[in-house]
PDB file of C-alpha atoms in Angstrom:
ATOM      1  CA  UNK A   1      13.831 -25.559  24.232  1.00  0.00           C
ATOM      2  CA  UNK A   2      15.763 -22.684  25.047  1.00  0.00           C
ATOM      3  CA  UNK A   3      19.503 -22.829  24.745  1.00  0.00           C
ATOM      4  CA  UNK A   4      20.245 -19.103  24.534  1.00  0.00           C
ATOM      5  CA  UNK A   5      22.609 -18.586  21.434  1.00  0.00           C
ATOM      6  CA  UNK A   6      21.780 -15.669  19.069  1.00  0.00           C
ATOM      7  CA  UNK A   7      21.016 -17.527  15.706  1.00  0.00           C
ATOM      8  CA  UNK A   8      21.212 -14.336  13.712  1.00  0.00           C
ATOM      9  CA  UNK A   9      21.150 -10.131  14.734  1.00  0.00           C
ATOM     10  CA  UNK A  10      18.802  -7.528  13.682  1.00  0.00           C
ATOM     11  CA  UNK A  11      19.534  -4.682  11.456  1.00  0.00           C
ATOM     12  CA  UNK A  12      17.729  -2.042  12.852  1.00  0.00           C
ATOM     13  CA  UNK A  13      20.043   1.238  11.851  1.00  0.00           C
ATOM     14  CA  UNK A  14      17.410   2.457   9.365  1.00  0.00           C
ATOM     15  CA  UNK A  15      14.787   2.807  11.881  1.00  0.00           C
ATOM     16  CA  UNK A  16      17.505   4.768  14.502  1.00  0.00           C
ATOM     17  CA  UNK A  17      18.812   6.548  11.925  1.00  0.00           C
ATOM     18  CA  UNK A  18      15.341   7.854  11.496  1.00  0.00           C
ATOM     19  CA  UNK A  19      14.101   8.182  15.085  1.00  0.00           C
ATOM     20  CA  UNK A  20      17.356  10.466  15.328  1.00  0.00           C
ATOM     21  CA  UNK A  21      16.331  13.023  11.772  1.00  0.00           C
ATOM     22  CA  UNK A  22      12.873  12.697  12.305  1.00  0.00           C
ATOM     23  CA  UNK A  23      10.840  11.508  15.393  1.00  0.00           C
ATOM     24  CA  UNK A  24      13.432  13.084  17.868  1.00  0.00           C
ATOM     25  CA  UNK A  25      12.452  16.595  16.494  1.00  0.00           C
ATOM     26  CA  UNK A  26       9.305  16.538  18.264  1.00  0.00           C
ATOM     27  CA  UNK A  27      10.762  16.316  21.265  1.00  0.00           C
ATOM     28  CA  UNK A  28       8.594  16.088  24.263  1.00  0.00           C
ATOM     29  CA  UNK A  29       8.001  14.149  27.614  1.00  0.00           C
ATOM     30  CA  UNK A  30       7.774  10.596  27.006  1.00  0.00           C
ATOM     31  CA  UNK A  31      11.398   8.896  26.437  1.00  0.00           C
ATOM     32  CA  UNK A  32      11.522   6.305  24.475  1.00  0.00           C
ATOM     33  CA  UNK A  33      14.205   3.712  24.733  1.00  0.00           C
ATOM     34  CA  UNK A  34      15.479   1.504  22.029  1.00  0.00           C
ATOM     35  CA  UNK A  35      18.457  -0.231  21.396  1.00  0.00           C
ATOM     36  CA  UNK A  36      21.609   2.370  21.652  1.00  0.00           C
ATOM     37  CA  UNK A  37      19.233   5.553  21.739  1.00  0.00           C
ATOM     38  CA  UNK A  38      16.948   7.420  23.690  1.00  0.00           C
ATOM     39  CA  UNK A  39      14.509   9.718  22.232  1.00  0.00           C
ATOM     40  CA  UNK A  40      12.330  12.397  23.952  1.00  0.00           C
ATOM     41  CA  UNK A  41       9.011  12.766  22.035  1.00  0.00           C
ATOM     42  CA  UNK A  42       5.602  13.955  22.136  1.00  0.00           C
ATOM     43  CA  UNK A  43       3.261  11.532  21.198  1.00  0.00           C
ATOM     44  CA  UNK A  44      -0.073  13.281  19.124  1.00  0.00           C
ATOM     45  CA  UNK A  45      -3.727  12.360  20.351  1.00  0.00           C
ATOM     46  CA  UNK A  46      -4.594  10.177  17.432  1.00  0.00           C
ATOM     47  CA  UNK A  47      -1.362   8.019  17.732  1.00  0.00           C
ATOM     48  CA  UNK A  48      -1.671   7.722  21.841  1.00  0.00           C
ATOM     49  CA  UNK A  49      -5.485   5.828  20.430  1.00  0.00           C
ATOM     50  CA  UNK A  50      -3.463   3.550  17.603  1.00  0.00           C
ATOM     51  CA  UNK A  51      -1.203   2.435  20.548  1.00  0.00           C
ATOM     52  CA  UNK A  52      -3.418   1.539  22.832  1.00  0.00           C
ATOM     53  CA  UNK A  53      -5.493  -0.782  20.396  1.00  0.00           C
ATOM     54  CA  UNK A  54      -2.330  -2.164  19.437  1.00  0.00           C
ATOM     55  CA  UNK A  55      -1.323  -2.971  23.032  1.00  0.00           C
ATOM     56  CA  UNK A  56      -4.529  -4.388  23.864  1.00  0.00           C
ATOM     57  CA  UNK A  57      -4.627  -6.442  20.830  1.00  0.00           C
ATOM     58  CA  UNK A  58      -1.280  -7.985  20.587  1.00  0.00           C
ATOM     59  CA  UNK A  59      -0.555  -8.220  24.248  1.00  0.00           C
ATOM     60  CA  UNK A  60      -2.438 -11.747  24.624  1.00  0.00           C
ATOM     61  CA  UNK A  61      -1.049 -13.123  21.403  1.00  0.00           C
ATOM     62  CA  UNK A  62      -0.446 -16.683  22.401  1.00  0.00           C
ATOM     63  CA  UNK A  63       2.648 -16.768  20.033  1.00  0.00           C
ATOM     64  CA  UNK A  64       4.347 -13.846  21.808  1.00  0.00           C
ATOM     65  CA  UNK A  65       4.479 -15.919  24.763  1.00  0.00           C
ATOM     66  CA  UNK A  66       4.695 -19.459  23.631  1.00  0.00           C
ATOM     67  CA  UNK A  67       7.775 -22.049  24.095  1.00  0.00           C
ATOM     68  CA  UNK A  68       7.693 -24.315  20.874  1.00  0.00           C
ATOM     69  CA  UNK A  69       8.699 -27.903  21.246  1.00  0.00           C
ATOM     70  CA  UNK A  70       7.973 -29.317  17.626  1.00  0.00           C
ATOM     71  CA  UNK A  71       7.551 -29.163  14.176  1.00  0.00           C
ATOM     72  CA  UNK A  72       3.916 -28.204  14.491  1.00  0.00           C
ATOM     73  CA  UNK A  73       4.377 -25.611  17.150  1.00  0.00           C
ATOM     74  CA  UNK A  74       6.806 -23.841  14.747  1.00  0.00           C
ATOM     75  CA  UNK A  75       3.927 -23.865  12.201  1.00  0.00           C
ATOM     76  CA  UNK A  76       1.642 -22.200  14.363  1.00  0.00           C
ATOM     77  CA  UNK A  77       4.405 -19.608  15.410  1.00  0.00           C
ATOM     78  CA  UNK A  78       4.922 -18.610  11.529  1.00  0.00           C
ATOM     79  CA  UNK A  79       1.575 -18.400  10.730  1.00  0.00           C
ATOM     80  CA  UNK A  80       0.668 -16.042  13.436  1.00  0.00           C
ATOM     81  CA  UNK A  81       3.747 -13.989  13.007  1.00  0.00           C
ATOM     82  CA  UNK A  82       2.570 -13.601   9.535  1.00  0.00           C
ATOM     83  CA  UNK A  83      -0.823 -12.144  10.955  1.00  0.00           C
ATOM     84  CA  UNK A  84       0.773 -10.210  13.623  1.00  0.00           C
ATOM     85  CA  UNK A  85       3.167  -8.530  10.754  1.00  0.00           C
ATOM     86  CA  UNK A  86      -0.992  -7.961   8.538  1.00  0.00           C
ATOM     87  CA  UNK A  87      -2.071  -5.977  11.241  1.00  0.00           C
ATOM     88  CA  UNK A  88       1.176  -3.970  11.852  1.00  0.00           C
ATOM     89  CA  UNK A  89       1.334  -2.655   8.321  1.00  0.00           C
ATOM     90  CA  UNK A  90      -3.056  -1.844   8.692  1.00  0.00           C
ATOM     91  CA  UNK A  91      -1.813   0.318  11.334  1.00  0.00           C
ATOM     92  CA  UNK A  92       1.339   1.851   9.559  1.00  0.00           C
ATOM     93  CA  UNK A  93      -1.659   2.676   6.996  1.00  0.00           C
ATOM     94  CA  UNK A  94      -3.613   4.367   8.672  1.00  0.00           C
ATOM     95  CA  UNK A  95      -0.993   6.343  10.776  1.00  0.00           C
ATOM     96  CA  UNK A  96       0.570   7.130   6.829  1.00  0.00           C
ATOM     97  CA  UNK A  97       0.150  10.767   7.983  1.00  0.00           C
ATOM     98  CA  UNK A  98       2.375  10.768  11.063  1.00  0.00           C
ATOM     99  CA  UNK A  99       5.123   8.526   9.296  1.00  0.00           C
ATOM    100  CA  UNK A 100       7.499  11.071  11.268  1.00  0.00           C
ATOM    101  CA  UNK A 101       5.809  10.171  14.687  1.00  0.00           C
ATOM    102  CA  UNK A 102       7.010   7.845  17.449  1.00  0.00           C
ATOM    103  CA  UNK A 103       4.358   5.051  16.945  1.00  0.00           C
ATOM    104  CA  UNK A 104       5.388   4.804  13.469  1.00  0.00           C
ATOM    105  CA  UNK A 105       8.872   4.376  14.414  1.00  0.00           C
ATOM    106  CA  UNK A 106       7.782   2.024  16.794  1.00  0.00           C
ATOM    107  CA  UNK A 107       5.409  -0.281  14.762  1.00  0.00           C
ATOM    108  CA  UNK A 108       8.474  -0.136  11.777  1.00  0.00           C
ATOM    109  CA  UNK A 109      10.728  -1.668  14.511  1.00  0.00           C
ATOM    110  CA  UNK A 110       8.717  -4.492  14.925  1.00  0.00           C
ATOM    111  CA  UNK A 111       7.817  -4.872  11.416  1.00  0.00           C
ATOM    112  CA  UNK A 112      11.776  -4.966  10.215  1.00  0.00           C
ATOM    113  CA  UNK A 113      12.481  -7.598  12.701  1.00  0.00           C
ATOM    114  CA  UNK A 114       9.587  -9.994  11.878  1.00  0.00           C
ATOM    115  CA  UNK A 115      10.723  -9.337   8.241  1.00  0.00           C
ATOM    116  CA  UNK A 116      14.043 -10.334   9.024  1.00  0.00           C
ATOM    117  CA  UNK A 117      13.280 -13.091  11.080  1.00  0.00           C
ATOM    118  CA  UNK A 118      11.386 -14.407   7.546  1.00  0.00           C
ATOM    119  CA  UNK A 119      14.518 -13.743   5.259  1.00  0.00           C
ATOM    120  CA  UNK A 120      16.382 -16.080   8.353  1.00  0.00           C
ATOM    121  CA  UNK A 121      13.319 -18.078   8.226  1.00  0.00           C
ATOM    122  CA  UNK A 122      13.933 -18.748   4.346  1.00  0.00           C
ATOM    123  CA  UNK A 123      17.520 -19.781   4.859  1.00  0.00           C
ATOM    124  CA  UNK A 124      16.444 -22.453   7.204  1.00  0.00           C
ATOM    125  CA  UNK A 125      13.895 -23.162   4.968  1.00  0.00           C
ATOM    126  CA  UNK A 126      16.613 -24.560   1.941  1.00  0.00           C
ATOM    127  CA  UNK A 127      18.341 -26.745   5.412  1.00  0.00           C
ATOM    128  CA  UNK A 128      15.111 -29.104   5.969  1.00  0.00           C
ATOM    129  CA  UNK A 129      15.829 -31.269   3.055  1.00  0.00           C
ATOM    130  CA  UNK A 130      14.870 -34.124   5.849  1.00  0.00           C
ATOM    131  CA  UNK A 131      13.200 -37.370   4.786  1.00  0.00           C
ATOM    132  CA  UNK A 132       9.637 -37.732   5.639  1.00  0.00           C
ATOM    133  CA  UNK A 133       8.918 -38.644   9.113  1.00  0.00           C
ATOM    134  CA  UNK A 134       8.329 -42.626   9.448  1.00  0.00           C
ATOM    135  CA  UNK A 135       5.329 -42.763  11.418  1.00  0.00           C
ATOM    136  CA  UNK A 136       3.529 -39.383  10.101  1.00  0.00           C
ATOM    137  CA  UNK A 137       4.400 -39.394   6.584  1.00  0.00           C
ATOM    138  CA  UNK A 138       5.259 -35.605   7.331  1.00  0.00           C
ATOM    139  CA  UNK A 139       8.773 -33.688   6.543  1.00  0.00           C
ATOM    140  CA  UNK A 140      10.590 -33.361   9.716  1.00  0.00           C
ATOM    141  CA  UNK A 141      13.078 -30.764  10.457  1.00  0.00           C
ATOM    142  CA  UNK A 142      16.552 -32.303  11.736  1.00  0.00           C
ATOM    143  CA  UNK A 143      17.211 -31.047  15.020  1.00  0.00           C
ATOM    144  CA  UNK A 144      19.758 -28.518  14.198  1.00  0.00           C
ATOM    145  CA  UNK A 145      17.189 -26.635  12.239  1.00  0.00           C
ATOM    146  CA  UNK A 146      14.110 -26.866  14.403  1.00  0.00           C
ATOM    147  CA  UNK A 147      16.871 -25.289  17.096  1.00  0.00           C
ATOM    148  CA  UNK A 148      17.744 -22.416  15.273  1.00  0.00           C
ATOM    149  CA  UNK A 149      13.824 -21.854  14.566  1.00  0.00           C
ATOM    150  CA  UNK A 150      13.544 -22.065  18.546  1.00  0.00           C
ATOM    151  CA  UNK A 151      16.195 -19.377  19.025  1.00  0.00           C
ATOM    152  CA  UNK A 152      15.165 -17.367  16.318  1.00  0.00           C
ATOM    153  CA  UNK A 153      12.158 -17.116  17.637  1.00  0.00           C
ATOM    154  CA  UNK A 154      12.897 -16.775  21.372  1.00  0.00           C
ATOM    155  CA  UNK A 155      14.720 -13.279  20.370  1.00  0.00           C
ATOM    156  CA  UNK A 156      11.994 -12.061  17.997  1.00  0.00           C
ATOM    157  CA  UNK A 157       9.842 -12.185  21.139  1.00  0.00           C
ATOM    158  CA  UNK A 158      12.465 -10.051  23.067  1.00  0.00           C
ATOM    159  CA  UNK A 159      12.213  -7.696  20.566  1.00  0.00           C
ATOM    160  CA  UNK A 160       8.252  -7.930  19.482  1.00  0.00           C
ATOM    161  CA  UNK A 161       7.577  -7.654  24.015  1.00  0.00           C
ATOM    162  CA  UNK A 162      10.053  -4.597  24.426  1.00  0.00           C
ATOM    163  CA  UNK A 163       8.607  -2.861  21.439  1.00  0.00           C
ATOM    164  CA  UNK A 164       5.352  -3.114  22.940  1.00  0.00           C
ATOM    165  CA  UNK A 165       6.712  -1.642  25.895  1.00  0.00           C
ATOM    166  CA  UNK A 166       7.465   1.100  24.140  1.00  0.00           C
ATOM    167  CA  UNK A 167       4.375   1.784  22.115  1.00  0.00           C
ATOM    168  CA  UNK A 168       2.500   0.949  25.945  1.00  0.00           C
ATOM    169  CA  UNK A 169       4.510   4.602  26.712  1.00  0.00           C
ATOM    170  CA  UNK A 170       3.073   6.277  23.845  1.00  0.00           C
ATOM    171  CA  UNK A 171      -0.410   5.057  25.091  1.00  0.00           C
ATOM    172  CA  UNK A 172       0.225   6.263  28.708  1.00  0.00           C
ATOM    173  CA  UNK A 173      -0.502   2.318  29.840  1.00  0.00           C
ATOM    174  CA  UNK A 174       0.264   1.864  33.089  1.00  0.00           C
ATOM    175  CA  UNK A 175       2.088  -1.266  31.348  1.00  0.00           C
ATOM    176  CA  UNK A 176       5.874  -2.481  32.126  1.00  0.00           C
ATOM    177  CA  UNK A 177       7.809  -0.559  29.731  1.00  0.00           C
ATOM    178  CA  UNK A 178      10.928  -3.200  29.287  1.00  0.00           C
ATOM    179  CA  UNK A 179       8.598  -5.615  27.748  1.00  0.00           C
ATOM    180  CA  UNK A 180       4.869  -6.202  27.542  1.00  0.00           C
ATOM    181  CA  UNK A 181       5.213  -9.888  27.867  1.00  0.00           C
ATOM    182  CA  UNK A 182       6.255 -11.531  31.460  1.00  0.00           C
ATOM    183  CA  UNK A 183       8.764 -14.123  30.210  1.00  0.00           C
ATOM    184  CA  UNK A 184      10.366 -11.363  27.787  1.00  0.00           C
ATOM    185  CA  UNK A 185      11.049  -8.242  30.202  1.00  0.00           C
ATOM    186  CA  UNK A 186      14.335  -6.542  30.694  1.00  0.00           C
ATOM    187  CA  UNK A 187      16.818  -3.986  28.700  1.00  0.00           C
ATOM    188  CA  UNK A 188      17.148  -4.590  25.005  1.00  0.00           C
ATOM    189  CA  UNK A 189      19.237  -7.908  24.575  1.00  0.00           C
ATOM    190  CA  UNK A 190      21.657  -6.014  22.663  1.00  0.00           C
ATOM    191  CA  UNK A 191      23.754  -8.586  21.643  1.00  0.00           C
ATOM    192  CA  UNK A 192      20.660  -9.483  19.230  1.00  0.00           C
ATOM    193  CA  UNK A 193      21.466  -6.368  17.527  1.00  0.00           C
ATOM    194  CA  UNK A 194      24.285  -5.312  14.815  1.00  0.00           C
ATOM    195  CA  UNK A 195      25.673  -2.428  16.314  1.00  0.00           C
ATOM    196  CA  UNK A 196      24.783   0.488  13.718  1.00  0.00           C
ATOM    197  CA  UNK A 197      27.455   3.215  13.029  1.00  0.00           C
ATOM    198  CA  UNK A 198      27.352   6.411  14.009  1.00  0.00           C
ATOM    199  CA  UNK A 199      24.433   7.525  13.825  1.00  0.00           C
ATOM    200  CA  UNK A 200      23.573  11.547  12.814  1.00  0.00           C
ATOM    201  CA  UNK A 201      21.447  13.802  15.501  1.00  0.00           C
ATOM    202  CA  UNK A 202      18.773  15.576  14.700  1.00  0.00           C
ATOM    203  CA  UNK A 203      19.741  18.660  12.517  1.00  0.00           C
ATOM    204  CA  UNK A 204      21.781  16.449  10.113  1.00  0.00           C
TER     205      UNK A 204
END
């Protein structure tokens, strides 16, 4: 259900904007990619333990690597997205102390896109004023919704699997670093991005 257009972009400038002032001044030996940057950092002992739970536990999350092809498989998507964003913010929690750190940063990446994806989410939301379905008795999305739900998704997953990459760095995984989940490997799809301006370096 794939057809490849880019349904809407993700703002991520506050979180490079940040990764530039604050994480890149503990600069160290692990590089971190994201979209338009590089940082150098050096991850802390306590947040190289957070990432590797977080790996391990969101690596095999069936929606990170699902292709939807209904209604019901879109439910399913949302609702686990929803407790995939729960346990993100339990582990900005408990990291509140390194809020300047690299897994922060990272975790805050994913978190802004899965909260953006739900603002776009909304929109399409008001757009299913469909009739009930005739043999279910269930509301139906018209296909030109349920489409932009599949592509919507199909770049949150880009960006949820390269993340992970990421964070598997900060672990010291011996884990692909351009995306954690086989279907969703490769550079940053940047296109899925609003290019942010310029963006300050580290002393500013």
């Amino acid at each position: 259900m794939r057809s490849g257009d880019i349904p809407f972009k993700f703002d991520l400038t506050d979180v490079l904007v940040r990764a530039r002032r604050q994480v890149a001044s503990r600069i160290g030996d692990v590089t971190l990619n994201l979209p338009f940057i590089s940082i150098a950092v050096s991850p802390k002992d306590r947040e190289r333990r957070v990432a590797r739970e977080v790996v391990l536990r969101l690596r095999d999350r069936r929606v990170l690597s699902a292709w939807e092809c209904c209604d019901d498989c879109i439910d399913r998507a949302l609702s686990s997205l929803g407790e995939i964003r729960h346990f993100i913010v339990d582990k900005e929690v408990e990291l509140s102390e390194l809020q300047d750190g690299p897994l922060f940063l990272l975790l805050d990446a994913m978190a802004t896109a899965i909260r953006q994806f739900m603002t776009f989410e909304e929109l399409l939301r008001r757009a299913e004023d469909a009739p009930p379905h005739l043999r279910f008795g269930e509301a139906h999305r018209p296909p030109d919704v349920r489409q932009a739900y599949f592509d919507g998704l199909e770049i949150l997953r880009g960006h949820l699997s390269r993340c992970l990459g990421q964070i598997a760095l900060v672990a010291g995984l011996p884990a692909p670093t351009d995306g954690i989940i086989e279907n969703y490997q490769g550079p940053w799809q940047l296109e899925a991005y609003q290019v942010p301006p310029p963006l300050p370096g580290p002393s500013e």
